[in-house]
Tab-separated table of C-alpha atoms in Angstrom:
chain	number	residue	atom	x	y	z
A	27	MET	CA	-7.048	-5.589	-9.980
A	28	ALA	CA	-9.170	-5.263	-6.865
A	29	GLN	CA	-12.499	-6.904	-6.122
A	30	SER	CA	-14.506	-5.908	-3.078
A	31	LYS	CA	-17.841	-6.858	-1.574
A	32	SER	CA	-18.781	-3.462	-0.188
A	33	LYS	CA	-15.995	-3.221	2.382
A	34	SER	CA	-15.972	0.225	3.930
A	35	VAL	CA	-13.452	1.794	6.307
A	36	LEU	CA	-13.406	4.962	8.398
A	37	LEU	CA	-10.206	7.054	8.593
A	38	LEU	CA	-10.134	9.258	11.706
A	39	CYS	CA	-8.276	12.464	10.853
A	40	GLY	CA	-7.152	15.610	12.630
A	41	ASP	CA	-4.991	18.646	11.990
A	42	PHE	CA	-1.283	17.849	11.933
A	43	MET	CA	-1.716	14.110	11.675
A	44	GLU	CA	1.412	12.600	10.096
A	45	ASP	CA	1.258	13.059	6.324
A	46	TYR	CA	2.196	9.506	5.274
A	47	GLU	CA	0.158	7.920	8.056
A	48	ALA	CA	-3.024	9.389	6.620
A	49	MET	CA	-2.488	9.222	2.868
A	50	VAL	CA	-0.703	5.885	2.411
A	51	PRO	CA	-3.420	3.693	3.991
A	52	PHE	CA	-6.138	5.933	2.521
A	53	GLN	CA	-5.003	5.554	-1.083
A	54	ALA	CA	-3.740	1.974	-0.730
A	55	LEU	CA	-7.109	0.742	0.532
A	56	LEU	CA	-8.938	2.643	-2.211
A	57	ALA	CA	-6.653	1.005	-4.786
A	58	TYR	CA	-7.522	-2.403	-3.358
A	59	GLY	CA	-11.226	-1.713	-3.851
A	60	VAL	CA	-12.155	-0.667	-0.301
A	61	SER	CA	-14.349	2.399	0.258
A	62	VAL	CA	-12.674	4.847	2.670
A	63	ASP	CA	-14.344	7.802	4.376
A	64	ALA	CA	-11.989	10.367	5.916
A	65	VAL	CA	-13.545	12.452	8.704
A	66	CYS	CA	-12.468	14.967	11.340
A	67	PRO	CA	-14.431	16.330	14.323
A	68	GLY	CA	-15.709	19.834	13.648
A	69	LYS	CA	-15.164	19.548	9.898
A	70	LYS	CA	-17.206	18.429	6.905
A	71	ALA	CA	-16.630	16.803	3.530
A	72	GLY	CA	-14.496	19.092	1.356
A	73	ASP	CA	-12.669	20.683	4.284
A	74	ILE	CA	-8.947	20.037	4.693
A	75	CYS	CA	-6.726	18.859	7.504
A	76	ARG	CA	-3.196	20.147	7.574
A	77	THR	CA	-0.597	17.399	7.937
A	78	ALA	CA	2.880	17.146	9.427
A	79	VAL	CA	6.059	15.571	8.069
A	80	HIS	CA	7.796	13.794	10.944
A	81	GLU	CA	11.348	12.706	10.248
A	82	SER	CA	14.336	11.407	12.191
A	83	LEU	CA	17.225	13.678	11.214
A	84	GLY	CA	19.800	12.764	13.834
A	85	HIS	CA	18.462	14.909	16.653
A	86	GLN	CA	17.192	13.558	19.971
A	87	THR	CA	13.620	13.530	18.667
A	88	TYR	CA	11.917	13.812	15.291
A	89	SER	CA	11.648	17.042	13.324
A	90	GLU	CA	8.369	18.462	12.059
A	91	SER	CA	7.529	20.453	8.937
A	92	ARG	CA	4.337	21.157	7.019
A	93	GLY	CA	2.961	18.368	4.853
A	94	HIS	CA	0.270	18.157	2.189
A	95	ASN	CA	-3.251	19.414	2.747
A	96	PHE	CA	-5.505	16.372	3.180
A	97	ALA	CA	-9.041	16.754	1.783
A	98	LEU	CA	-11.804	15.092	3.808
A	99	ASN	CA	-14.477	13.230	1.847
A	100	ALA	CA	-17.091	12.741	4.587
A	101	THR	CA	-18.588	14.638	7.526
A	102	PHE	CA	-17.871	13.544	11.106
A	103	ASP	CA	-21.314	14.497	12.415
A	104	GLU	CA	-22.977	12.318	9.754
A	105	ILE	CA	-21.096	9.096	10.511
A	106	ASP	CA	-23.242	5.979	10.180
A	107	PHE	CA	-21.255	3.542	12.316
A	108	ASP	CA	-23.046	0.462	10.983
A	109	LYS	CA	-21.763	0.945	7.413
A	110	TYR	CA	-18.102	0.574	8.381
A	111	ASP	CA	-16.095	-2.639	8.592
A	112	GLY	CA	-12.999	-1.153	10.208
A	113	LEU	CA	-11.281	1.933	11.607
A	114	VAL	CA	-7.858	3.443	10.824
A	115	ILE	CA	-6.238	6.031	13.107
A	116	PRO	CA	-3.131	7.883	11.841
A	117	GLY	CA	-0.486	9.244	14.176
A	118	GLY	CA	1.245	12.604	14.272
A	119	ARG	CA	0.170	15.358	16.662
A	120	ALA	CA	-3.559	15.121	15.931
A	121	PRO	CA	-4.171	12.237	18.415
A	122	GLU	CA	-3.088	14.482	21.306
A	123	TYR	CA	-6.220	16.612	20.963
A	124	LEU	CA	-8.519	13.982	19.432
A	125	ALA	CA	-7.910	11.797	22.504
A	126	ILE	CA	-9.717	14.294	24.732
A	127	ASN	CA	-12.745	14.568	22.431
A	128	SER	CA	-15.664	12.659	23.945
A	129	SER	CA	-17.274	12.039	20.531
A	130	VAL	CA	-14.045	10.475	19.286
A	131	GLN	CA	-13.773	8.305	22.390
A	132	SER	CA	-17.378	7.131	21.969
A	133	LEU	CA	-16.841	6.309	18.304
A	134	VAL	CA	-13.686	4.290	18.950
A	135	ARG	CA	-15.409	2.378	21.762
A	136	LYS	CA	-18.175	1.370	19.345
A	137	PHE	CA	-15.627	-0.171	16.982
A	138	SER	CA	-13.952	-1.978	19.859
A	139	GLU	CA	-17.209	-3.328	21.333
A	140	SER	CA	-18.333	-4.571	17.905
A	141	GLY	CA	-15.066	-6.465	17.360
A	142	LYS	CA	-14.423	-4.624	14.096
A	143	PRO	CA	-10.731	-4.238	13.149
A	144	ILE	CA	-8.988	-1.132	14.468
A	145	ALA	CA	-5.597	-0.176	13.030
A	146	THR	CA	-3.633	2.604	14.673
A	147	VAL	CA	-0.080	3.829	14.231
A	148	CYS	CA	2.541	5.903	16.031
A	149	HIS	CA	0.775	8.369	18.402
A	150	GLY	CA	-2.701	7.193	17.367
A	151	GLN	CA	-2.680	4.751	20.271
A	152	LEU	CA	-3.194	7.720	22.619
A	153	ILE	CA	-6.832	7.695	21.498
A	154	LEU	CA	-7.192	4.015	22.413
A	155	ALA	CA	-5.739	4.713	25.852
A	156	ALA	CA	-8.055	7.662	26.448
A	157	ALA	CA	-11.048	5.530	25.465
A	158	GLY	CA	-10.019	2.839	27.955
A	159	LEU	CA	-9.482	0.209	25.294
A	160	VAL	CA	-5.942	-1.047	25.892
A	161	ARG	CA	-6.194	-2.667	29.319
A	162	GLY	CA	-4.829	-6.207	29.025
A	163	ARG	CA	-4.195	-5.783	25.291
A	164	LYS	CA	-0.851	-6.284	23.579
A	165	CYS	CA	0.165	-3.234	21.629
A	166	THR	CA	3.107	-1.260	20.344
A	167	ALA	CA	3.502	2.371	19.265
A	168	TYR	CA	6.097	5.074	18.771
A	169	PRO	CA	8.346	4.432	21.807
A	170	PRO	CA	7.538	7.643	23.790
A	171	VAL	CA	3.871	6.581	23.785
A	172	GLY	CA	4.815	3.431	25.729
A	173	PRO	CA	4.555	4.917	29.260
A	174	VAL	CA	1.013	6.172	28.578
A	175	LEU	CA	-0.093	2.799	27.235
A	176	ALA	CA	1.487	0.983	30.183
A	177	ALA	CA	-0.259	3.348	32.614
A	178	ALA	CA	-3.549	2.603	30.820
A	179	GLY	CA	-3.036	-1.110	31.496
A	180	ALA	CA	-1.710	-2.266	28.141
A	181	SER	CA	0.711	-5.118	27.707
A	182	TRP	CA	3.398	-2.941	26.146
A	183	ILE	CA	5.525	-4.397	23.352
A	184	GLU	CA	8.710	-2.404	22.843
A	185	PRO	CA	9.205	-2.017	19.073
A	186	GLU	CA	12.420	-3.692	17.962
A	187	SER	CA	12.454	-1.276	15.026
A	188	LEU	CA	10.328	1.609	13.771
A	189	ALA	CA	8.774	-0.861	11.310
A	190	ALA	CA	7.319	-3.022	14.095
A	191	CYS	CA	3.666	-4.077	14.322
A	192	ALA	CA	1.623	-5.954	16.917
A	193	ILE	CA	-1.756	-7.662	16.693
A	194	ASP	CA	-4.104	-8.656	19.503
A	195	GLY	CA	-7.538	-9.797	18.390
A	196	ASN	CA	-9.176	-6.992	16.408
A	197	LEU	CA	-6.460	-4.497	17.388
A	198	ILE	CA	-3.532	-3.792	15.044
A	199	THR	CA	-0.882	-1.362	16.258
A	200	ALA	CA	2.284	-0.078	14.621
A	201	ALA	CA	5.291	2.039	15.554
A	202	THR	CA	5.581	4.490	12.635
A	203	TYR	CA	4.903	4.874	8.922
A	204	GLU	CA	7.873	2.573	8.347
A	205	SER	CA	5.479	-0.160	9.545
A	206	HIS	CA	2.997	0.501	6.738
A	207	PRO	CA	3.684	-2.547	4.541
A	208	GLN	CA	2.955	-5.030	7.346
A	209	TYR	CA	0.389	-2.757	9.030
A	210	ILE	CA	-1.760	-2.397	5.893
A	211	GLN	CA	-1.322	-6.085	5.070
A	212	LEU	CA	-2.569	-7.094	8.530
A	213	PHE	CA	-5.535	-4.734	8.267
A	214	VAL	CA	-6.551	-6.076	4.850
A	215	LYS	CA	-6.397	-9.600	6.265
A	216	ALA	CA	-8.500	-8.537	9.266
A	217	LEU	CA	-11.114	-7.212	6.830
A	218	GLY	CA	-11.244	-10.666	5.254
A	219	GLY	CA	-9.068	-9.806	2.282
A	220	ASN	CA	-7.022	-12.257	0.246
A	221	VAL	CA	-4.203	-11.276	-2.114
A	222	SER	CA	-3.163	-13.331	-5.139
A	223	GLY	CA	-0.604	-12.884	-7.908
A	224	SER	CA	1.706	-10.698	-5.828
A	225	ASP	CA	4.897	-12.679	-6.453
A	226	LYS	CA	6.188	-9.801	-8.560
A	227	LYS	CA	9.293	-7.588	-8.555
A	228	ILE	CA	8.742	-3.882	-9.160
A	229	LEU	CA	11.429	-1.272	-9.811
A	230	PHE	CA	11.013	2.428	-8.949
A	231	LEU	CA	13.202	4.998	-10.728
A	232	CYS	CA	13.962	7.584	-8.046
A	233	GLY	CA	15.680	10.940	-7.992
A	234	ASP	CA	16.246	13.929	-5.751
A	235	TYR	CA	13.069	15.969	-5.246
A	236	MET	CA	10.673	13.426	-6.678
A	237	GLU	CA	7.188	14.104	-5.289
A	238	ASP	CA	6.835	12.725	-1.760
A	239	TYR	CA	3.492	10.926	-2.165
A	240	GLU	CA	4.320	9.743	-5.692
A	241	ILE	CA	7.161	7.582	-4.453
A	242	THR	CA	5.961	6.354	-1.073
A	243	VAL	CA	2.243	5.700	-1.649
A	244	PRO	CA	2.694	3.245	-4.557
A	245	PHE	CA	5.942	1.874	-3.095
A	246	GLN	CA	4.390	0.906	0.249
A	247	SER	CA	1.083	-0.108	-1.370
A	248	PHE	CA	2.835	-2.769	-3.441
A	249	GLN	CA	4.970	-3.849	-0.494
A	250	ALA	CA	1.757	-4.346	1.498
A	251	LEU	CA	0.489	-6.644	-1.249
A	252	GLY	CA	3.578	-8.816	-0.819
A	253	CYS	CA	5.533	-7.659	-3.877
A	254	HIS	CA	9.308	-7.245	-3.860
A	255	VAL	CA	9.838	-3.524	-4.448
A	256	ASP	CA	13.121	-1.691	-5.028
A	257	GLY	CA	13.948	1.988	-5.348
A	258	VAL	CA	17.112	3.026	-7.207
A	259	CYS	CA	18.709	6.335	-8.163
A	260	PRO	CA	21.679	7.126	-10.438
A	261	LYS	CA	24.946	7.618	-8.555
A	262	LYS	CA	23.417	6.277	-5.337
A	263	LYS	CA	23.331	2.917	-3.620
A	264	ALA	CA	21.123	0.978	-1.205
A	265	GLY	CA	20.800	2.852	2.089
A	266	ASP	CA	21.345	6.275	0.544
A	267	THR	CA	18.460	8.718	0.623
A	268	CYS	CA	16.697	10.974	-1.850
A	269	PRO	CA	15.086	14.180	-0.564
A	270	THR	CA	11.497	14.549	-1.753
A	271	ALA	CA	9.244	17.485	-2.575
A	272	ILE	CA	5.671	18.104	-1.445
A	273	HIS	CA	3.674	19.536	-4.336
A	274	ASP	CA	0.271	20.934	-3.453
A	275	PHE	CA	-2.255	23.518	-4.605
A	276	GLU	CA	-2.683	26.289	-2.070
A	277	GLY	CA	-4.312	29.111	-4.038
A	278	ASP	CA	-1.434	30.103	-6.311
A	279	GLN	CA	-1.382	29.829	-10.109
A	280	THR	CA	0.772	26.713	-9.910
A	281	TYR	CA	1.643	24.167	-7.249
A	282	SER	CA	3.618	25.083	-4.155
A	283	GLU	CA	6.663	23.140	-3.006
A	284	LYS	CA	7.694	22.208	0.525
A	285	PRO	CA	10.367	19.765	1.768
A	286	GLY	CA	9.075	16.207	2.093
A	287	HIS	CA	10.372	13.075	3.789
A	288	ASN	CA	13.726	11.568	2.912
A	289	PHE	CA	13.247	8.349	0.950
A	290	THR	CA	15.679	5.487	1.601
A	291	LEU	CA	16.802	3.575	-1.483
A	292	THR	CA	16.739	-0.218	-1.330
A	293	ALA	CA	19.107	-1.241	-4.143
A	294	ASP	CA	22.240	-0.078	-5.956
A	295	PHE	CA	21.827	1.653	-9.317
A	296	GLU	CA	25.190	0.514	-10.633
A	297	GLY	CA	25.107	-3.117	-11.686
A	298	LEU	CA	21.306	-3.190	-11.659
A	299	ASP	CA	19.763	-6.127	-13.523
A	300	ALA	CA	16.609	-4.449	-14.797
A	301	SER	CA	15.581	-7.629	-16.620
A	302	SER	CA	14.865	-9.305	-13.263
A	303	TYR	CA	11.923	-6.957	-12.589
A	304	ASP	CA	8.344	-7.399	-13.766
A	305	ALA	CA	7.351	-3.721	-13.856
A	306	LEU	CA	8.760	-0.196	-13.753
A	307	VAL	CA	7.284	2.797	-11.877
A	308	ILE	CA	8.370	6.389	-12.482
A	309	PRO	CA	7.313	8.957	-9.854
A	310	GLY	CA	6.869	12.621	-10.728
A	311	GLY	CA	8.049	15.768	-9.006
A	312	ARG	CA	11.160	17.633	-10.156
A	313	ALA	CA	13.440	14.577	-10.412
A	314	PRO	CA	12.339	13.598	-13.948
A	315	GLU	CA	13.731	16.853	-15.358
A	316	TYR	CA	17.307	15.735	-14.734
A	317	LEU	CA	16.777	11.962	-14.852
A	318	ALA	CA	15.582	12.401	-18.452
A	319	LEU	CA	19.143	13.476	-19.338
A	320	ASN	CA	20.749	10.290	-17.958
A	321	PRO	CA	21.586	7.693	-20.671
A	322	GLN	CA	21.371	4.799	-18.177
A	323	VAL	CA	17.893	5.861	-17.099
A	324	ILE	CA	16.813	6.111	-20.733
A	325	ALA	CA	18.221	2.644	-21.430
A	326	ILE	CA	16.259	1.128	-18.529
A	327	VAL	CA	12.997	2.682	-19.748
A	328	LYS	CA	13.595	1.451	-23.292
A	329	GLU	CA	14.355	-2.053	-22.000
A	330	PHE	CA	11.019	-2.282	-20.169
A	331	MET	CA	9.038	-0.835	-23.069
A	332	GLU	CA	10.700	-3.053	-25.679
A	333	ALA	CA	10.022	-6.113	-23.507
A	334	LYS	CA	6.385	-4.952	-23.211
A	335	LYS	CA	6.587	-5.165	-19.426
A	336	PRO	CA	4.236	-2.885	-17.458
A	337	VAL	CA	5.466	0.685	-17.072
A	338	ALA	CA	3.572	3.127	-14.835
A	339	SER	CA	4.480	6.811	-14.872
A	340	ILE	CA	2.801	9.723	-13.113
A	341	CYS	CA	2.800	13.524	-13.221
A	342	HIS	CA	6.176	14.793	-14.559
A	343	GLY	CA	7.497	11.235	-14.901
A	344	GLN	CA	6.361	11.297	-18.522
A	345	GLN	CA	9.241	13.696	-19.229
A	346	ILE	CA	11.448	10.611	-19.011
A	347	LEU	CA	9.204	8.599	-21.337
A	348	SER	CA	9.298	11.487	-23.793
A	349	ALA	CA	13.095	11.721	-23.673
A	350	ALA	CA	13.336	7.949	-24.197
A	351	GLY	CA	11.316	8.180	-27.404
A	352	VAL	CA	8.844	5.501	-26.327
A	353	LEU	CA	5.595	7.495	-26.642
A	354	GLN	CA	5.274	7.530	-30.432
A	355	GLY	CA	1.771	6.302	-31.297
A	356	ARG	CA	0.784	5.811	-27.645
A	357	LYS	CA	-2.149	7.310	-25.741
A	358	CYS	CA	-1.311	8.844	-22.403
A	359	THR	CA	-1.862	11.598	-19.888
A	360	ALA	CA	0.445	13.500	-17.522
A	361	TYR	CA	0.478	16.604	-15.387
A	362	PRO	CA	-1.080	19.187	-17.763
A	363	ALA	CA	2.125	21.245	-17.964
A	364	VAL	CA	3.834	18.181	-19.488
A	365	LYS	CA	1.330	18.042	-22.362
A	366	LEU	CA	3.854	19.689	-24.696
A	367	ASN	CA	6.443	16.950	-24.045
A	368	VAL	CA	3.835	14.262	-24.640
A	369	GLU	CA	2.505	15.678	-27.910
A	370	LEU	CA	5.948	16.498	-29.335
A	371	SER	CA	6.847	12.848	-28.671
A	372	GLY	CA	4.137	11.705	-31.058
A	373	ALA	CA	1.644	10.537	-28.436
A	374	THR	CA	-2.078	11.194	-28.337
A	375	TRP	CA	-2.866	13.403	-25.352
A	376	LEU	CA	-5.593	12.189	-23.000
A	377	GLU	CA	-7.034	14.999	-20.898
A	378	PRO	CA	-6.895	14.204	-17.157
A	379	ASP	CA	-10.374	15.429	-16.316
A	380	PRO	CA	-10.784	15.101	-13.400
A	381	ILE	CA	-7.155	15.298	-12.265
A	382	ASP	CA	-7.321	11.867	-10.588
A	383	ARG	CA	-8.092	10.084	-13.854
A	384	CYS	CA	-5.528	7.541	-15.092
A	385	PHE	CA	-5.275	5.609	-18.348
A	386	THR	CA	-3.912	2.270	-19.542
A	387	ASP	CA	-2.675	1.848	-23.129
A	388	GLY	CA	-1.243	-1.626	-23.640
A	389	ASN	CA	1.598	-2.027	-21.136
A	390	LEU	CA	1.605	1.679	-20.223
A	391	VAL	CA	-0.215	3.240	-17.256
A	392	THR	CA	-0.130	7.028	-16.931
A	393	GLY	CA	-1.535	9.436	-14.371
A	394	ALA	CA	-1.589	13.202	-13.945
A	395	ALA	CA	-0.883	13.684	-10.238
A	396	TRP	CA	-0.936	12.011	-6.825
A	397	PRO	CA	-4.730	12.299	-6.337
A	398	GLY	CA	-4.901	9.615	-9.038
A	399	HIS	CA	-2.955	7.029	-7.033
A	400	PRO	CA	-5.919	4.702	-6.383
A	401	GLN	CA	-6.541	4.316	-10.136
A	402	PHE	CA	-2.817	4.368	-10.928
A	403	ILE	CA	-2.026	1.533	-8.495
A	404	SER	CA	-5.152	-0.446	-9.386
A	405	GLN	CA	-4.438	-0.289	-13.121
A	406	LEU	CA	-0.856	-1.454	-12.602
A	407	MET	CA	-2.175	-4.276	-10.390
A	408	THR	CA	-4.389	-5.346	-13.291
A	409	LEU	CA	-1.439	-5.467	-15.706
A	410	LEU	CA	0.545	-7.529	-13.195
A	411	GLY	CA	-2.344	-9.903	-12.465
A	412	ILE	CA	-2.549	-8.963	-8.778
A	413	GLN	CA	-5.960	-9.312	-7.138
A	414	VAL	CA	-7.386	-8.388	-3.755
A	415	THR	CA	-10.640	-10.170	-2.972
A	416	PHE	CA	-12.948	-9.878	0.034
């Protein structure tokens, strides 16, 4: 559950910003009760920014592939600076061209001069350097950005890992999206936020080609709250990875699929003590199709449902709930194409209209697709007794 006293944040976007670095803080903050406006120079509310998936795949630098399309919800030319309490700048390739935009530089300077929190990750710090805001300030970034920051007069902090963060007054900087849990936590604190009830353990049931956002957005959002979060997958152990799928609507009759990030598991599936966790989350994507056939997966789902512990499932994840026989008499939603599974399982179908609508029925939270993450995460927070107050 999130409680907010009109906190409002601006997210500065651009084409080919890093996919996670835009959507994870965007949806996490919304789930916590913060209003977030996403803007891009030269674009208006309803327009999209293309995103990039940046991944370390063993080459000398990161790879890039196409990410989700990110829908803006505000217009850059209509920004009312005074309404915002903080600024978030994603990384990726967008900062390279945003840094030479005089309107962007002016906007960022206003946030700096006002002392409002500024959080920037990866290559986003290029914008701070171009605006002349890093001289004498301690900051970190993706390592190749270090020489630029040093030349701009920053007190450069070499990241010990790609999950590193640094804070200097109102400035929060991070190395990559691996920093998100601490990065978002520091930003919430800078906004005056307090988190309670987060001493919880949450288990994510993962599989190959689960939807990219549907694993990482809730996973990192709950980590940022201070929860212990684990991801497991049958026949895999801690440190192994699951490839993910990017599902998006791009004008075809059904969703498109592109390769997503690789997700690193944090615990072993074999020998798992499911009873030690307070909640279960089931991402969607294509993974649930085959996970629903695994007797161990089915047993875990039944254990959580029989214990009446919170279970949150999104999109195609309800295929697993259906296979486990735990939907009889329940009310739930899912991705519309999964409606048949839900109804044949004896559940009452709740229409996801609009597509970001989520529902809670007792211990069960269900959502239709990743646009519903803010409600999905917030409703699970409520079941777990987690609060964010400002």
